[in-house]
XYZ file of N, CA and C in Angstrom:
549
model
N 11.112 -84.992 155.456
C 10.804 -86.296 155.332
C 11.085 -87.098 153.947
N 11.185 -88.175 153.886
C 11.489 -88.700 152.210
C 10.482 -89.255 151.904
N 10.615 -90.020 150.274
C 9.954 -90.422 149.745
C 9.182 -92.064 149.978
N 9.415 -92.653 150.931
C 9.380 -93.649 151.751
C 9.093 -93.313 153.192
N 7.687 -94.342 153.600
C 7.690 -94.329 155.309
C 8.352 -95.497 155.686
N 9.699 -95.280 155.656
C 10.074 -97.250 156.120
C 11.304 -96.885 157.003
N 11.334 -98.061 157.512
C 12.561 -98.241 158.743
C 13.376 -99.607 158.306
N 14.353 -99.306 157.860
C 15.527 -100.465 157.755
C 16.620 -100.542 158.601
N 16.713 -101.498 158.434
C 17.560 -102.205 159.750
C 18.822 -103.027 159.049
N 20.248 -102.510 158.517
C 20.984 -102.962 158.134
C 22.534 -103.354 159.061
N 22.375 -104.927 159.100
C 23.414 -105.385 160.278
C 24.578 -106.195 158.937
N 25.701 -105.787 159.346
C 26.856 -106.970 159.058
C 28.230 -106.700 159.556
N 28.884 -107.473 159.269
C 30.507 -107.223 159.709
C 30.833 -105.725 159.091
N 32.057 -105.637 159.132
C 33.238 -104.887 158.571
C 33.054 -105.064 157.463
N 33.480 -104.201 156.718
C 33.319 -104.453 155.446
C 32.512 -104.862 154.202
N 31.518 -105.514 154.862
C 30.095 -105.694 154.258
C 29.512 -104.902 153.517
N 29.617 -103.418 153.254
C 28.709 -102.556 152.227
C 27.899 -101.749 153.263
N 27.787 -102.094 154.297
C 26.223 -101.555 155.147
C 26.804 -100.188 155.030
N 27.406 -99.725 155.685
C 27.726 -98.105 155.562
C 27.013 -97.654 154.186
N 28.020 -98.250 153.139
C 27.728 -97.125 151.808
C 26.718 -97.752 151.554
N 25.922 -98.832 151.065
C 24.209 -98.441 150.799
C 23.393 -97.946 151.672
N 24.147 -97.963 152.941
C 22.911 -97.379 154.145
C 22.455 -95.713 153.297
N 24.092 -95.186 153.264
C 24.179 -93.893 153.093
C 23.712 -93.716 151.325
N 24.385 -94.601 150.812
C 23.180 -94.401 149.117
C 21.476 -94.241 149.502
N 21.246 -95.022 149.884
C 19.464 -95.346 150.124
C 19.162 -94.038 150.997
N 20.045 -93.433 151.582
C 19.596 -92.215 152.237
C 19.443 -91.121 151.645
N 20.660 -90.992 150.896
C 20.669 -90.156 149.329
C 19.555 -90.407 148.444
N 19.169 -91.213 148.166
C 18.269 -91.843 147.019
C 17.195 -91.473 147.469
N 16.656 -91.969 148.323
C 15.060 -92.069 148.906
C 15.111 -91.162 150.140
N 15.798 -90.347 150.633
C 15.683 -88.617 151.447
C 15.402 -89.625 153.034
N 15.403 -90.424 153.166
C 15.336 -90.901 154.593
C 16.822 -91.157 155.640
N 16.464 -90.276 156.821
C 17.764 -90.217 157.320
C 18.171 -91.450 157.767
N 19.979 -91.525 158.011
C 20.579 -92.584 158.057
C 21.278 -92.068 159.528
N 21.785 -93.199 160.127
C 22.258 -93.228 161.291
C 23.255 -94.322 161.421
N 24.369 -94.385 161.854
C 25.353 -95.749 162.172
C 25.399 -95.767 163.464
N 25.304 -96.974 163.871
C 25.363 -97.540 165.326
C 26.419 -97.030 166.040
N 28.025 -96.744 165.108
C 29.423 -96.574 165.803
C 28.950 -95.298 166.460
N 28.271 -94.091 165.457
C 28.023 -92.922 166.410
C 27.133 -92.974 167.510
N 26.206 -93.801 167.722
C 25.834 -94.134 169.301
C 27.164 -94.572 170.159
N 27.821 -95.318 169.811
C 28.601 -95.690 170.590
C 29.815 -95.070 171.203
N 30.243 -94.034 169.940
C 31.388 -93.174 170.111
C 31.226 -91.720 170.082
N 31.573 -90.912 170.844
C 31.826 -89.108 171.079
C 32.933 -89.468 169.978
N 32.701 -88.783 168.608
C 33.391 -88.568 167.719
C 34.483 -87.064 167.962
N 33.958 -86.253 168.753
C 34.341 -85.061 169.318
C 36.280 -85.582 169.744
N 35.903 -86.751 170.468
C 37.327 -87.118 171.169
C 37.564 -88.040 170.832
N 38.908 -88.698 170.440
C 39.219 -89.823 169.797
C 39.445 -90.748 171.033
N 38.955 -92.069 170.459
C 38.842 -93.547 171.581
C 37.928 -92.923 172.707
N 36.636 -92.483 172.688
C 36.280 -92.117 173.987
C 34.901 -92.346 173.667
N 34.254 -93.350 174.580
C 33.057 -94.170 174.459
C 31.612 -93.478 174.752
N 30.786 -93.528 174.265
C 29.518 -92.416 175.097
C 29.324 -93.529 176.152
N 28.231 -92.965 177.070
C 27.831 -93.625 178.661
C 26.823 -94.715 177.517
N 26.372 -95.577 178.464
C 25.392 -96.459 177.477
C 23.968 -95.952 177.374
N 24.240 -95.343 178.913
C 22.578 -94.390 178.828
C 22.675 -93.327 177.453
N 23.727 -92.388 177.111
C 23.897 -91.599 175.746
C 23.529 -92.378 174.871
N 24.270 -93.872 174.627
C 24.274 -94.769 173.348
C 22.616 -95.024 173.375
N 21.934 -95.696 173.969
C 20.402 -95.738 174.225
C 19.471 -94.531 174.419
N 20.122 -93.783 174.658
C 19.165 -92.119 174.300
C 19.148 -92.094 172.853
N 20.008 -91.960 172.304
C 20.428 -92.096 171.105
C 19.869 -92.654 170.010
N 20.118 -94.438 170.134
C 19.237 -95.372 169.411
C 17.593 -94.953 169.742
N 17.260 -94.542 170.663
C 15.677 -94.508 171.116
C 15.157 -92.930 170.063
N 15.762 -92.189 170.063
C 15.642 -91.520 169.660
C 15.729 -91.225 168.001
N 16.151 -92.229 166.844
C 16.512 -92.550 165.882
C 15.421 -93.041 165.460
N 15.053 -94.726 166.610
C 13.825 -95.286 166.351
C 12.342 -95.063 166.328
N 12.400 -93.317 166.860
C 11.192 -93.187 167.417
C 10.418 -92.226 166.187
N 11.930 -92.143 164.805
C 11.288 -91.552 164.158
C 10.210 -92.388 162.871
N 9.719 -91.781 162.108
C 8.846 -92.536 161.151
C 9.304 -93.367 160.232
N 10.549 -92.825 160.192
C 11.788 -93.372 158.717
C 13.165 -93.353 159.255
N 13.832 -94.314 158.692
C 15.061 -94.258 159.149
C 15.808 -95.594 158.231
N 17.116 -94.828 158.145
C 18.049 -96.546 158.130
C 18.794 -96.728 159.087
N 19.257 -97.532 159.854
C 19.964 -97.708 160.817
C 21.024 -98.763 160.599
N 22.172 -98.670 160.405
C 23.496 -99.601 159.878
C 24.350 -99.819 161.052
N 24.715 -101.088 161.492
C 26.335 -100.943 161.950
C 25.793 -102.988 162.348
N 27.712 -102.964 162.573
C 27.772 -104.368 163.236
C 26.767 -104.640 164.710
N 26.810 -103.241 165.134
C 26.318 -103.670 166.560
C 24.733 -104.621 166.820
N 25.031 -105.916 167.587
C 23.815 -106.482 167.522
C 23.438 -107.120 168.991
N 24.178 -106.862 169.867
C 23.735 -107.218 171.252
C 22.996 -106.477 172.523
N 23.100 -105.025 171.705
C 22.562 -104.136 172.160
C 21.453 -103.290 171.169
N 20.504 -103.108 171.716
C 19.602 -102.247 170.094
C 18.539 -103.100 169.600
N 17.558 -104.039 170.687
C 16.709 -104.938 169.763
C 15.961 -104.321 169.400
N 15.459 -102.827 170.151
C 14.295 -102.431 169.964
C 14.461 -101.686 168.197
N 15.730 -101.808 167.728
C 16.018 -101.326 166.692
C 15.028 -102.418 165.384
N 15.802 -103.687 165.589
C 15.113 -104.988 165.121
C 13.292 -104.996 165.152
N 12.809 -104.612 166.141
C 11.623 -104.895 166.772
C 10.812 -103.385 166.222
N 11.119 -102.427 165.798
C 10.626 -101.239 165.074
C 11.004 -101.326 163.652
N 12.032 -102.252 163.512
C 12.089 -101.874 161.652
C 11.127 -102.432 160.482
N 11.272 -102.042 159.951
C 10.188 -102.853 158.739
C 10.204 -103.644 157.905
N 11.775 -103.901 157.793
C 13.089 -104.744 157.247
C 14.325 -104.881 157.967
N 14.749 -105.898 157.972
C 15.887 -105.813 158.386
C 17.072 -106.800 157.530
N 18.005 -106.404 157.093
C 19.180 -106.539 156.247
C 20.209 -107.420 156.928
N 20.339 -108.740 156.767
C 22.055 -109.091 157.412
C 22.206 -109.319 156.027
N 23.476 -108.375 155.492
C 24.100 -108.741 154.797
C 25.931 -109.247 154.900
N 25.850 -110.294 154.310
C 27.103 -111.110 154.378
C 27.953 -111.723 153.379
N 28.692 -110.748 152.741
C 29.517 -111.040 151.673
C 30.369 -111.981 152.191
N 31.064 -112.945 151.252
C 32.210 -113.920 151.550
C 33.356 -112.746 152.473
N 34.029 -113.716 152.930
C 34.820 -113.294 153.898
C 35.986 -112.517 153.147
N 36.453 -113.056 152.110
C 37.586 -112.396 151.197
C 37.107 -111.188 150.812
N 35.986 -110.676 149.735
C 35.276 -109.650 149.875
C 35.555 -108.802 151.052
N 34.912 -109.110 152.212
C 35.326 -108.094 153.121
C 36.666 -107.357 153.582
N 37.419 -109.063 153.739
C 38.469 -108.303 154.125
C 39.119 -107.715 152.980
N 38.964 -107.725 151.497
C 39.620 -106.912 150.356
C 39.001 -105.514 150.812
N 37.805 -105.408 151.033
C 37.498 -103.524 151.322
C 37.795 -103.224 152.662
N 38.158 -104.363 153.861
C 38.489 -103.729 154.785
C 40.182 -102.808 154.457
N 41.236 -103.448 154.026
C 42.602 -103.667 153.249
C 42.481 -101.980 152.538
N 40.980 -102.420 151.818
C 41.191 -100.756 150.847
C 40.611 -99.611 151.305
N 39.960 -99.707 152.524
C 39.316 -98.500 153.064
C 40.538 -98.128 154.385
N 41.294 -99.274 154.492
C 42.679 -98.626 155.367
C 44.065 -97.846 154.487
N 43.879 -98.543 153.269
C 45.290 -97.780 152.391
C 44.470 -96.715 151.791
N 43.111 -96.109 151.355
C 42.952 -94.985 151.507
C 42.920 -94.074 152.557
N 42.412 -94.708 153.624
C 42.419 -93.459 154.454
C 43.958 -92.749 154.846
N 44.590 -93.941 155.191
C 46.103 -93.706 155.172
C 46.830 -93.277 154.112
N 46.292 -92.832 153.280
C 46.603 -91.980 151.664
C 45.884 -90.810 151.850
N 44.852 -90.744 152.764
C 44.044 -89.506 152.238
C 43.184 -89.187 151.939
N 42.673 -90.049 150.469
C 41.644 -90.439 149.371
C 40.589 -90.944 150.367
N 40.648 -90.975 151.577
C 39.162 -91.321 152.297
C 38.727 -91.182 153.498
N 37.994 -90.332 154.180
C 37.598 -90.058 155.378
C 37.561 -91.054 156.007
N 38.055 -91.225 157.186
C 37.286 -92.780 157.981
C 36.886 -91.334 159.941
N 36.558 -92.296 160.461
C 35.645 -92.301 161.454
C 36.874 -92.237 162.856
N 37.971 -92.778 162.155
C 38.670 -93.311 163.733
C 39.942 -93.034 162.614
N 40.979 -93.292 163.499
C 42.549 -93.326 162.999
C 42.749 -94.800 162.837
N 43.487 -95.008 161.373
C 43.550 -96.033 160.808
C 45.002 -96.525 161.251
N 45.262 -97.484 162.062
C 46.607 -97.806 162.542
C 46.462 -99.523 161.842
N 47.965 -100.457 161.777
C 47.901 -101.575 161.913
C 47.470 -102.195 162.683
N 47.400 -102.124 164.080
C 46.435 -103.022 165.001
C 45.161 -102.783 164.762
N 44.716 -101.802 164.460
C 42.981 -102.030 164.247
C 42.642 -103.162 162.835
N 43.381 -102.689 161.964
C 43.509 -103.406 160.778
C 43.676 -105.044 161.197
N 44.335 -105.435 162.030
C 44.371 -106.566 162.733
C 43.321 -107.230 163.120
N 43.069 -106.469 163.897
C 41.887 -106.491 164.701
C 40.624 -106.785 163.849
N 40.410 -105.955 162.801
C 39.020 -105.924 162.133
C 39.204 -107.306 161.072
N 40.400 -107.393 160.525
C 40.801 -108.616 159.932
C 40.698 -110.238 160.676
N 41.296 -110.099 161.640
C 41.368 -111.541 162.155
C 40.364 -111.693 163.676
N 40.143 -110.642 164.325
C 39.293 -110.991 165.280
C 38.058 -110.607 164.938
N 37.564 -109.427 164.444
C 36.112 -108.921 164.168
C 35.619 -109.865 163.306
N 35.923 -110.134 162.283
C 35.473 -110.388 161.375
C 35.478 -112.159 160.995
N 36.409 -112.535 161.397
C 36.022 -114.210 162.303
C 34.944 -114.069 163.335
N 35.116 -113.356 164.123
C 34.353 -113.445 165.319
C 32.951 -113.346 164.849
N 32.612 -112.128 164.081
C 31.563 -112.482 163.176
C 30.771 -113.555 162.780
N 31.772 -114.339 162.084
C 31.046 -115.325 161.290
C 30.652 -116.470 162.512
N 31.938 -116.849 163.370
C 31.374 -117.678 164.332
C 30.489 -117.499 165.481
N 30.437 -116.289 165.970
C 29.545 -115.854 167.100
C 28.673 -115.054 166.219
N 28.727 -114.043 165.636
C 28.114 -113.065 165.352
C 26.572 -113.127 164.714
N 27.217 -113.939 163.495
C 25.701 -114.097 162.447
C 24.847 -115.443 163.110
N 25.256 -116.728 164.136
C 24.358 -117.147 164.962
C 23.678 -116.600 165.744
N 23.722 -115.302 166.285
C 23.732 -114.882 167.999
C 22.608 -113.943 166.883
N 23.060 -113.589 165.862
C 21.825 -112.168 165.233
C 20.304 -112.967 164.677
N 20.628 -114.444 164.205
C 19.587 -114.774 163.860
C 18.861 -115.215 165.192
N 19.935 -115.831 166.106
C 18.810 -115.925 167.734
C 17.577 -115.229 167.639
N 18.830 -113.356 167.658
C 18.083 -112.338 168.571
C 17.052 -111.975 167.402
N 17.213 -112.310 166.540
C 16.108 -111.622 165.251
C 15.022 -113.032 164.910
N 15.047 -113.834 165.673
C 14.271 -114.837 165.089
C 12.321 -114.393 165.540
N 12.465 -113.563 166.754
C 10.850 -113.163 166.856
C 10.556 -112.156 165.365
N 11.151 -112.077 164.573
C 11.265 -110.773 163.360
C 11.365 -111.269 162.306
N 11.426 -112.928 162.144
C 11.665 -113.570 160.886
C 11.267 -113.339 159.900
N 9.929 -112.791 159.774
C 9.195 -112.335 158.958
C 10.011 -110.898 157.990
N 10.679 -110.150 158.574
C 11.425 -109.193 157.794
C 12.869 -109.486 158.027
N 13.470 -110.536 158.332
C 14.864 -110.524 158.121
C 15.081 -111.016 156.603
N 15.535 -110.080 155.959
C 15.990 -110.796 154.579
C 17.949 -111.054 154.582
N 17.971 -111.951 154.104
C 19.685 -112.371 154.313
C 20.104 -111.898 152.982
N 21.113 -111.190 152.608
C 21.832 -111.059 151.475
C 23.175 -111.006 151.215
N 23.779 -111.492 150.326
C 25.329 -111.133 150.091
C 26.152 -110.138 149.463
N 25.080 -108.997 149.251
C 25.495 -107.789 148.276
C 24.673 -106.636 148.399
N 25.117 -105.724 147.912
C 24.224 -104.740 148.075
C 23.320 -104.232 147.006
N 23.670 -104.615 146.172
C 22.803 -105.131 144.811
C 21.354 -105.455 145.193
N 21.312 -106.572 145.837
C 20.091 -107.628 146.114
C 19.430 -106.553 147.159
N 19.936 -105.502 147.854
C 19.145 -104.982 148.957
C 18.542 -103.572 147.936
N 19.334 -103.447 147.043
C 18.470 -102.326 146.176
C 17.071 -103.415 145.110
N 17.411 -104.058 144.694
C 16.123 -104.813 144.250
C 15.468 -104.867 145.409
N 15.464 -105.216 146.449
C 14.483 -105.101 147.469
C 13.744 -104.152 147.879
N 14.461 -102.947 147.782
C 13.835 -102.031 147.701
C 12.976 -101.101 146.824
N 13.595 -101.364 145.433
C 13.308 -101.199 144.446
C 11.443 -101.660 143.903
N 11.584 -102.964 144.480
C 10.141 -103.517 144.693
C 9.156 -103.207 145.347
N 9.767 -102.420 146.301
C 8.820 -101.830 147.622
C 8.365 -100.533 146.992
N 9.532 -99.492 146.479
C 9.027 -98.932 145.985
C 7.591 -98.631 144.648
N 8.428 -99.587 144.047
C 7.493 -99.791 142.699
C 6.350 -100.690 143.231
N 6.172 -101.250 144.299
C 4.934 -101.947 144.023
C 3.689 -100.825 144.579
N 4.080 -100.014 145.257
C 3.026 -99.100 145.535
C 2.418 -99.757 147.088
N 2.862 -100.294 147.509
C 2.308 -100.922 149.011
C 3.028 -100.735 150.158
N 3.463 -99.575 149.959
C 3.974 -99.026 151.359
C 3.285 -99.462 152.596
N 2.272 -100.112 152.796
C 1.533 -100.192 154.170
C 1.782 -101.527 154.384
N 2.301 -102.474 153.250
C 2.453 -103.857 153.448
C 4.245 -104.328 153.955
N 4.668 -103.005 154.225
C 6.219 -102.825 154.924
C 7.182 -104.814 154.867
N 6.536 -105.251 153.257
C 7.379 -106.672 153.373
C 7.920 -106.112 152.548
N 9.157 -106.860 152.137
C 9.573 -106.336 150.993
C 10.335 -108.259 149.957
N 9.542 -108.811 150.550
C 10.265 -110.290 149.861
C 9.140 -110.063 148.280
């Protein structure tokens, strides 16, 4: 068990920094961290999706815990993570920042300097930059706002990871773990 009894949901597009900050918070505070990609994909086989039942069961197991960080771009399924979260961060840096991070990750992975969850191909790079990230801006953000409307009091929109760290620090320093609101 970690220092805090908190459930954090981080959502953002490719290259938004959600994986980095989730892992950092997990390391710093001892909170279990889950990637929604790992609910979706069977990592033992390349390009093999888990069944919807397996995906949903894995998410349900994570959400049932007393503390967690769940990060990922996925929002069309898994609304239970929004409902059960104490705080929901929508991290939405500018497009140029995200694109540079995606390209940087592509280069580092291709050069063997960084481990990736999937094989980095030029096709994947194109899809991330010109389909997923643009679609996230056009359709994803408005849909996330709609889906999280019932939980608006716990939704915090940030532009960068430092803002998330500041909110968490305030929470830790407040001594009011029961409050669950980080604003």
